[in-house]
Amino acid sequence: MTATLERPDAGQQADIDFDVIIIGAGMSGMYQLYRLREQGLKVRVFEAGTSVGGTWYWNRYPGCRFDSESYSYGFSFSQEVLDEWDWTEHFAPQPETERYLNYVADKFDLRRDIQFSSRVKAAHFAEHAHAWDITLEDGATFRSRHLVAAVGPLSSPTYPRVEGIADFEGESYHTGLWPKHPVSFEGKRVAVIGTGATGVQAIQEIAKTAGHLTVFQRRPNWCTPLQNRPITKQEMDEIRASYPEIFRRCKETAACFIHTIDPRGTFEVSEGERNAFLEERYWSQGFGMWQGNFRDMLIDRKANKIISDFVAEKVRQRVKDPEVAELLIPKDHGFGTRRVPQETHYYEVYNQPNVKLVSILDTPIERITPTGLKTTAAEYEFDMIVYATGFDAITGSFDRIDIRGASGQSLKDKWKGGPSTFVGVMVDGFPNLYMVMGPHTALGNIPRSIEYNVEWIRDLIAFMNARGLTRADAKPEAVAEWYEFVKSKGEGLLSNEVDSWMTGVNMNVEGKQTRVLARYSGTAPEYRDRCDKVAARDYQELSFG
Ligand SMILES: Cc1cc2nc3c(=O)[nH]c(=O)nc-3n(C[C@H](O)[C@H](O)[C@H](O)COP(=O)(O)OP(=O)(O)OC[C@H]3O[C@@H](n4cnc5c(N)ncnc54)[C@H](O)[C@@H]3O)c2cc1C
């Protein structure tokens, strides 16, 4: 225990509105609420949106759907939910997932403790009270012993850093802030800016009805077939029967997906065998090509080159115009070293007469104009601009809240040179603050990691309550050690040599132009093992008060 800290007195205790405040009602916030309420705690969730779902509430753009197999993504904690809910597609579209999360919220009566349309603006730790003072955008304030930030790793949309966005007179939408009303592309001249995972999904859909679609691509990504299909009633029964096996598998794999890395090295098989394997992987379902490939794909440059060349050949086969095909093949990073977008006829879209690809690598967008946009090479007119420009990932939603710790230091300042945490959940100097899906935690097939993080936080709070403890802080040496561990796990990984949100780079966000240690790249089982040990040893890495 920290010698210098004093227990809050009885008067200060009485000021406390909630045992726990949770920011965010995505899957993380929903499950955290469920688990803490189970412990008899008084909990309040503040959510900026008007309903639950987080990612699946905000991202209503056409084509939005899972890249994880639906049945590996849903919550695993409730047998009743597993028994009652039928997924209709192997990779459910956004409306289905939103429906699913609303069903879960209703089933467990979660809404009664969630305050919607409530964006948290500030969170300051009141040292004398061992509590967090939370301020909403409307000025309302609340005091809570503990604060759980379930703000989402991909929930702060970013726009391109160009002038004139507000001047455009046509329709314009960001994919991560898509409106609830129907949007028609019928006969319209549409621009899509961005070709990441979201852009790829949206482009496929918009190209079906747009009068003309112009895609502005800065850097191409390696995309592979999703192979989505409906789930029949009989298939759903089989899936339901195999839930224990599905979740067991997700627990064992490096990134919590049902796909397992092949134990063989790329050069341990004959060329014929290798090509047959890659062919099978390429056309397999979901992340099979990415998460189920040869074990050395992301650490051996030569192996990675072979696999990249294989995928490049597929693009050349699928895109008729060789110049367009070359523009669509990444030249600055190897296959799998950035997030791999999943596609259904994405490449074939560029064979359509109503679709044009414009590379803005050499001729960047200079500004958005009232009637369209202007690159350094040409001016374009549009009826609609779609910004598929992604998110200020991982730390973005934390940066947007004025979070101040015990000494008054802001979290944003503390993380200026890159985030540092203890097990991805706590930050030294910010007592009683816990992050679900914060930096330096295991991500992968995210709900599996959410469930683990949430339960770890629940257990820590229960541990404190059982002992009458009111303050928990990560010891700085434990944070330093975790940082070194995370760093060691990233060594030798080709993905850490590439600019991406996974290395903390976002050209559209000020101060995010250089790579930092943004994420944990070790395996999820190893992560969980470390966290389990912390709990088993009574949290020696934390100081309590
Ligand atoms: C388009 C898209 C597709 C994806 N597909 C997959 C997939 O197939 N597989 C996978 O594993 N992961 C996927 N992800 C990642 C996805 O974000 C996670 O799977 C998961 O939904 C994260 O849940 P969460 O609750 O942690 O965060 P979110 O779902 O992002 O929820 C966070 C919530 O916090 C709220 N919030 C943030 N700041 C504040 C504030 N200051 N005040 C009040 N409320 C606030 C937000 O409004 C939001 O509702 C995808 C992400 C996107 C964007």
mmCIF file of N, CA, C and O in Angstrom, residues 123-181:
data_model
loop_
_atom_site.group_PDB
_atom_site.id
_atom_site.type_symbol
_atom_site.label_atom_id
_atom_site.label_comp_id
_atom_site.label_asym_id
_atom_site.label_seq_id
_atom_site.Cartn_x
_atom_site.Cartn_y
_atom_site.Cartn_z
ATOM 1 N N ALA A 123 -12.868 13.839 -17.379
ATOM 2 C CA ALA A 123 -12.816 12.912 -16.247
ATOM 3 C C ALA A 123 -11.587 13.285 -15.432
ATOM 4 O O ALA A 123 -10.459 13.160 -15.926
ATOM 5 N N HIS A 124 -11.805 13.788 -14.223
ATOM 6 C CA HIS A 124 -10.685 14.215 -13.380
ATOM 7 C C HIS A 124 -10.680 13.385 -12.101
ATOM 8 O O HIS A 124 -11.720 13.242 -11.450
ATOM 9 N N PHE A 125 -9.513 12.895 -11.726
ATOM 10 C CA PHE A 125 -9.424 12.099 -10.499
ATOM 11 C C PHE A 125 -9.335 13.030 -9.292
ATOM 12 O O PHE A 125 -8.473 13.904 -9.237
ATOM 13 N N ALA A 126 -10.249 12.843 -8.363
ATOM 14 C CA ALA A 126 -10.237 13.653 -7.135
ATOM 15 C C ALA A 126 -9.479 12.852 -6.082
ATOM 16 O O ALA A 126 -10.027 11.907 -5.498
ATOM 17 N N GLU A 127 -8.243 13.238 -5.864
ATOM 18 C CA GLU A 127 -7.368 12.439 -4.985
ATOM 19 C C GLU A 127 -7.924 12.318 -3.573
ATOM 20 O O GLU A 127 -7.929 11.235 -2.988
ATOM 21 N N HIS A 128 -8.444 13.431 -3.038
ATOM 22 C CA HIS A 128 -8.923 13.388 -1.653
ATOM 23 C C HIS A 128 -10.108 12.435 -1.478
ATOM 24 O O HIS A 128 -10.366 11.951 -0.381
ATOM 25 N N ALA A 129 -10.811 12.154 -2.565
ATOM 26 C CA ALA A 129 -12.008 11.310 -2.459
ATOM 27 C C ALA A 129 -11.804 9.915 -3.052
ATOM 28 O O ALA A 129 -12.693 9.071 -2.976
ATOM 29 N N HIS A 130 -10.641 9.679 -3.632
ATOM 30 C CA HIS A 130 -10.394 8.411 -4.336
ATOM 31 C C HIS A 130 -11.525 8.144 -5.332
ATOM 32 O O HIS A 130 -12.145 7.074 -5.325
ATOM 33 N N ALA A 131 -11.811 9.122 -6.157
ATOM 34 C CA ALA A 131 -12.965 8.981 -7.057
ATOM 35 C C ALA A 131 -12.763 9.828 -8.313
ATOM 36 O O ALA A 131 -11.934 10.748 -8.329
ATOM 37 N N TRP A 132 -13.533 9.504 -9.310
ATOM 38 C CA TRP A 132 -13.470 10.246 -10.578
ATOM 39 C C TRP A 132 -14.642 11.208 -10.686
ATOM 40 O O TRP A 132 -15.787 10.829 -10.401
ATOM 41 N N ASP A 133 -14.337 12.434 -11.087
ATOM 42 C CA ASP A 133 -15.386 13.412 -11.374
ATOM 43 C C ASP A 133 -15.560 13.473 -12.887
ATOM 44 O O ASP A 133 -14.633 13.804 -13.628
ATOM 45 N N ILE A 134 -16.773 13.158 -13.295
ATOM 46 C CA ILE A 134 -17.070 13.032 -14.728
ATOM 47 C C ILE A 134 -17.941 14.203 -15.154
ATOM 48 O O ILE A 134 -18.946 14.492 -14.503
ATOM 49 N N THR A 135 -17.585 14.831 -16.255
ATOM 50 C CA THR A 135 -18.411 15.925 -16.774
ATOM 51 C C THR A 135 -18.887 15.571 -18.182
ATOM 52 O O THR A 135 -18.085 15.178 -19.036
ATOM 53 N N LEU A 136 -20.187 15.707 -18.392
ATOM 54 C CA LEU A 136 -20.745 15.462 -19.728
ATOM 55 C C LEU A 136 -20.711 16.747 -20.550
ATOM 56 O O LEU A 136 -20.543 17.837 -19.996
ATOM 57 N N GLU A 137 -20.930 16.599 -21.828
ATOM 58 C CA GLU A 137 -20.924 17.772 -22.713
ATOM 59 C C GLU A 137 -21.972 18.816 -22.309
ATOM 60 O O GLU A 137 -21.764 20.006 -22.497
ATOM 61 N N ASP A 138 -23.094 18.350 -21.729
ATOM 62 C CA ASP A 138 -24.137 19.314 -21.325
ATOM 63 C C ASP A 138 -23.845 19.946 -19.966
ATOM 64 O O ASP A 138 -24.674 20.675 -19.419
ATOM 65 N N GLY A 139 -22.692 19.626 -19.389
ATOM 66 C CA GLY A 139 -22.288 20.261 -18.134
ATOM 67 C C GLY A 139 -22.628 19.452 -16.889
ATOM 68 O O GLY A 139 -22.146 19.773 -15.800
ATOM 69 N N ALA A 140 -23.439 18.395 -17.013
ATOM 70 C CA ALA A 140 -23.792 17.590 -15.838
ATOM 71 C C ALA A 140 -22.537 16.908 -15.288
ATOM 72 O O ALA A 140 -21.656 16.516 -16.053
ATOM 73 N N THR A 141 -22.452 16.790 -13.956
ATOM 74 C CA THR A 141 -21.277 16.140 -13.360
ATOM 75 C C THR A 141 -21.710 14.998 -12.442
ATOM 76 O O THR A 141 -22.789 15.051 -11.824
ATOM 77 N N PHE A 142 -20.860 14.010 -12.351
ATOM 78 C CA PHE A 142 -21.124 12.832 -11.520
ATOM 79 C C PHE A 142 -19.811 12.380 -10.902
ATOM 80 O O PHE A 142 -18.755 12.517 -11.512
ATOM 81 N N ARG A 143 -19.899 11.822 -9.700
ATOM 82 C CA ARG A 143 -18.690 11.281 -9.050
ATOM 83 C C ARG A 143 -18.810 9.760 -8.925
ATOM 84 O O ARG A 143 -19.875 9.242 -8.551
ATOM 85 N N SER A 144 -17.734 9.087 -9.241
ATOM 86 C CA SER A 144 -17.758 7.626 -9.214
ATOM 87 C C SER A 144 -16.440 7.103 -8.652
ATOM 88 O O SER A 144 -15.380 7.663 -8.916
ATOM 89 N N ARG A 145 -16.511 6.020 -7.884
ATOM 90 C CA ARG A 145 -15.270 5.440 -7.339
ATOM 91 C C ARG A 145 -14.357 4.953 -8.466
ATOM 92 O O ARG A 145 -13.173 5.236 -8.479
ATOM 93 N N HIS A 146 -14.932 4.206 -9.382
ATOM 94 C CA HIS A 146 -14.134 3.632 -10.467
ATOM 95 C C HIS A 146 -14.637 4.158 -11.815
ATOM 96 O O HIS A 146 -15.817 4.506 -11.950
ATOM 97 N N LEU A 147 -13.722 4.163 -12.786
ATOM 98 C CA LEU A 147 -14.097 4.611 -14.130
ATOM 99 C C LEU A 147 -13.598 3.586 -15.150
ATOM 100 O O LEU A 147 -12.408 3.254 -15.172
ATOM 101 N N VAL A 148 -14.523 3.081 -15.950
ATOM 102 C CA VAL A 148 -14.129 2.147 -17.011
ATOM 103 C C VAL A 148 -14.297 2.856 -18.349
ATOM 104 O O VAL A 148 -15.398 3.289 -18.692
ATOM 105 N N ALA A 149 -13.202 2.985 -19.075
ATOM 106 C CA ALA A 149 -13.275 3.596 -20.405
ATOM 107 C C ALA A 149 -13.447 2.478 -21.429
ATOM 108 O O ALA A 149 -12.510 1.738 -21.719
ATOM 109 N N ALA A 150 -14.671 2.356 -21.929
ATOM 110 C CA ALA A 150 -14.972 1.344 -22.955
ATOM 111 C C ALA A 150 -15.286 2.106 -24.241
ATOM 112 O O ALA A 150 -16.340 1.951 -24.847
ATOM 113 N N VAL A 151 -14.344 2.987 -24.600
ATOM 114 C CA VAL A 151 -14.611 3.993 -25.634
ATOM 115 C C VAL A 151 -14.354 3.498 -27.062
ATOM 116 O O VAL A 151 -14.660 4.213 -28.016
ATOM 117 N N GLY A 152 -13.802 2.284 -27.193
ATOM 118 C CA GLY A 152 -13.650 1.697 -28.524
ATOM 119 C C GLY A 152 -12.320 2.010 -29.181
ATOM 120 O O GLY A 152 -11.866 3.149 -29.165
ATOM 121 N N PRO A 153 -11.719 0.971 -29.790
ATOM 122 C CA PRO A 153 -10.431 1.174 -30.469
ATOM 123 C C PRO A 153 -10.580 1.867 -31.828
ATOM 124 O O PRO A 153 -9.630 2.436 -32.345
ATOM 125 N N LEU A 154 -11.786 1.789 -32.395
ATOM 126 C CA LEU A 154 -12.025 2.374 -33.720
ATOM 127 C C LEU A 154 -13.352 3.119 -33.664
ATOM 128 O O LEU A 154 -14.353 2.687 -34.229
ATOM 129 N N SER A 155 -13.380 4.234 -32.950
ATOM 130 C CA SER A 155 -14.659 4.920 -32.774
ATOM 131 C C SER A 155 -14.572 6.437 -32.934
ATOM 132 O O SER A 155 -15.579 7.118 -32.757
ATOM 133 N N SER A 156 -13.393 6.956 -33.256
ATOM 134 C CA SER A 156 -13.282 8.404 -33.483
ATOM 135 C C SER A 156 -12.967 8.657 -34.960
ATOM 136 O O SER A 156 -11.809 8.570 -35.377
ATOM 137 N N PRO A 157 -13.999 8.956 -35.750
ATOM 138 C CA PRO A 157 -13.801 9.102 -37.201
ATOM 139 C C PRO A 157 -12.854 10.251 -37.540
ATOM 140 O O PRO A 157 -12.840 11.269 -36.847
ATOM 141 N N THR A 158 -12.067 10.056 -38.588
ATOM 142 C CA THR A 158 -11.185 11.143 -39.048
ATOM 143 C C THR A 158 -11.463 11.459 -40.515
ATOM 144 O O THR A 158 -11.798 10.569 -41.308
ATOM 145 N N TYR A 159 -11.292 12.718 -40.855
ATOM 146 C CA TYR A 159 -11.457 13.203 -42.226
ATOM 147 C C TYR A 159 -10.073 13.487 -42.807
ATOM 148 O O TYR A 159 -9.115 13.668 -42.055
ATOM 149 N N PRO A 160 -9.975 13.584 -44.128
ATOM 150 C CA PRO A 160 -8.681 13.947 -44.704
ATOM 151 C C PRO A 160 -8.287 15.351 -44.246
ATOM 152 O O PRO A 160 -9.165 16.184 -44.011
ATOM 153 N N ARG A 161 -6.992 15.580 -44.138
ATOM 154 C CA ARG A 161 -6.541 16.912 -43.696
ATOM 155 C C ARG A 161 -6.436 17.841 -44.903
ATOM 156 O O ARG A 161 -5.342 18.186 -45.350
ATOM 157 N N VAL A 162 -7.595 18.173 -45.466
ATOM 158 C CA VAL A 162 -7.617 19.109 -46.603
ATOM 159 C C VAL A 162 -8.638 20.202 -46.328
ATOM 160 O O VAL A 162 -9.573 20.004 -45.549
ATOM 161 N N GLU A 163 -8.462 21.308 -46.968
ATOM 162 C CA GLU A 163 -9.377 22.445 -46.804
ATOM 163 C C GLU A 163 -10.688 22.176 -47.545
ATOM 164 O O GLU A 163 -10.717 21.400 -48.496
ATOM 165 N N GLY A 164 -11.720 22.838 -47.121
ATOM 166 C CA GLY A 164 -12.930 22.938 -47.933
ATOM 167 C C GLY A 164 -14.006 21.910 -47.664
ATOM 168 O O GLY A 164 -15.057 21.935 -48.323
ATOM 169 N N ILE A 165 -13.783 21.004 -46.687
ATOM 170 C CA ILE A 165 -14.760 19.923 -46.473
ATOM 171 C C ILE A 165 -16.164 20.501 -46.215
ATOM 172 O O ILE A 165 -17.156 20.004 -46.748
ATOM 173 N N ALA A 166 -16.221 21.583 -45.441
ATOM 174 C CA ALA A 166 -17.523 22.177 -45.104
ATOM 175 C C ALA A 166 -18.135 22.932 -46.286
ATOM 176 O O ALA A 166 -19.337 23.233 -46.279
ATOM 177 N N ASP A 167 -17.340 23.212 -47.311
ATOM 178 C CA ASP A 167 -17.843 24.013 -48.443
ATOM 179 C C ASP A 167 -18.645 23.200 -49.455
ATOM 180 O O ASP A 167 -19.370 23.750 -50.280
ATOM 181 N N PHE A 168 -18.492 21.873 -49.424
ATOM 182 C CA PHE A 168 -19.120 21.044 -50.458
ATOM 183 C C PHE A 168 -20.635 21.174 -50.399
ATOM 184 O O PHE A 168 -21.244 21.037 -49.327
ATOM 185 N N GLU A 169 -21.244 21.405 -51.546
ATOM 186 C CA GLU A 169 -22.684 21.681 -51.565
ATOM 187 C C GLU A 169 -23.545 20.433 -51.823
ATOM 188 O O GLU A 169 -24.762 20.485 -51.708
ATOM 189 N N GLY A 170 -22.903 19.340 -52.208
ATOM 190 C CA GLY A 170 -23.660 18.103 -52.432
ATOM 191 C C GLY A 170 -23.834 17.341 -51.131
ATOM 192 O O GLY A 170 -23.648 17.878 -50.042
ATOM 193 N N GLU A 171 -24.220 16.050 -51.265
ATOM 194 C CA GLU A 171 -24.340 15.209 -50.062
ATOM 195 C C GLU A 171 -22.942 14.727 -49.673
ATOM 196 O O GLU A 171 -22.148 14.381 -50.560
ATOM 197 N N SER A 172 -22.652 14.668 -48.388
ATOM 198 C CA SER A 172 -21.383 14.053 -47.993
ATOM 199 C C SER A 172 -21.562 13.295 -46.680
ATOM 200 O O SER A 172 -22.331 13.717 -45.808
ATOM 201 N N TYR A 173 -20.874 12.163 -46.598
ATOM 202 C CA TYR A 173 -21.033 11.271 -45.440
ATOM 203 C C TYR A 173 -19.686 10.686 -45.058
ATOM 204 O O TYR A 173 -18.870 10.361 -45.919
ATOM 205 N N HIS A 174 -19.480 10.515 -43.747
ATOM 206 C CA HIS A 174 -18.353 9.705 -43.272
ATOM 207 C C HIS A 174 -18.924 8.319 -42.962
ATOM 208 O O HIS A 174 -19.989 8.210 -42.332
ATOM 209 N N THR A 175 -18.211 7.282 -43.367
ATOM 210 C CA THR A 175 -18.754 5.923 -43.164
ATOM 211 C C THR A 175 -19.013 5.608 -41.693
ATOM 212 O O THR A 175 -19.942 4.873 -41.373
ATOM 213 N N GLY A 176 -18.184 6.180 -40.801
ATOM 214 C CA GLY A 176 -18.325 5.893 -39.373
ATOM 215 C C GLY A 176 -19.350 6.779 -38.681
ATOM 216 O O GLY A 176 -19.548 6.656 -37.468
ATOM 217 N N LEU A 177 -19.985 7.661 -39.443
ATOM 218 C CA LEU A 177 -21.045 8.528 -38.886
ATOM 219 C C LEU A 177 -22.234 8.495 -39.838
ATOM 220 O O LEU A 177 -22.894 9.500 -40.072
ATOM 221 N N TRP A 178 -22.452 7.334 -40.426
ATOM 222 C CA TRP A 178 -23.466 7.210 -41.490
ATOM 223 C C TRP A 178 -24.855 7.506 -40.935
ATOM 224 O O TRP A 178 -25.190 7.057 -39.830
ATOM 225 N N PRO A 179 -25.698 8.242 -41.672
ATOM 226 C CA PRO A 179 -27.010 8.603 -41.130
ATOM 227 C C PRO A 179 -27.949 7.397 -41.051
ATOM 228 O O PRO A 179 -27.721 6.376 -41.709
ATOM 229 N N LYS A 180 -29.010 7.570 -40.254
ATOM 230 C CA LYS A 180 -29.971 6.467 -40.114
ATOM 231 C C LYS A 180 -30.934 6.433 -41.302
ATOM 232 O O LYS A 180 -31.523 5.402 -41.588
ATOM 233 N N HIS A 181 -31.107 7.572 -41.993
ATOM 234 C CA HIS A 181 -32.049 7.582 -43.127
ATOM 235 C C HIS A 181 -31.398 6.924 -44.361
ATOM 236 O O HIS A 181 -30.171 6.914 -44.488
#
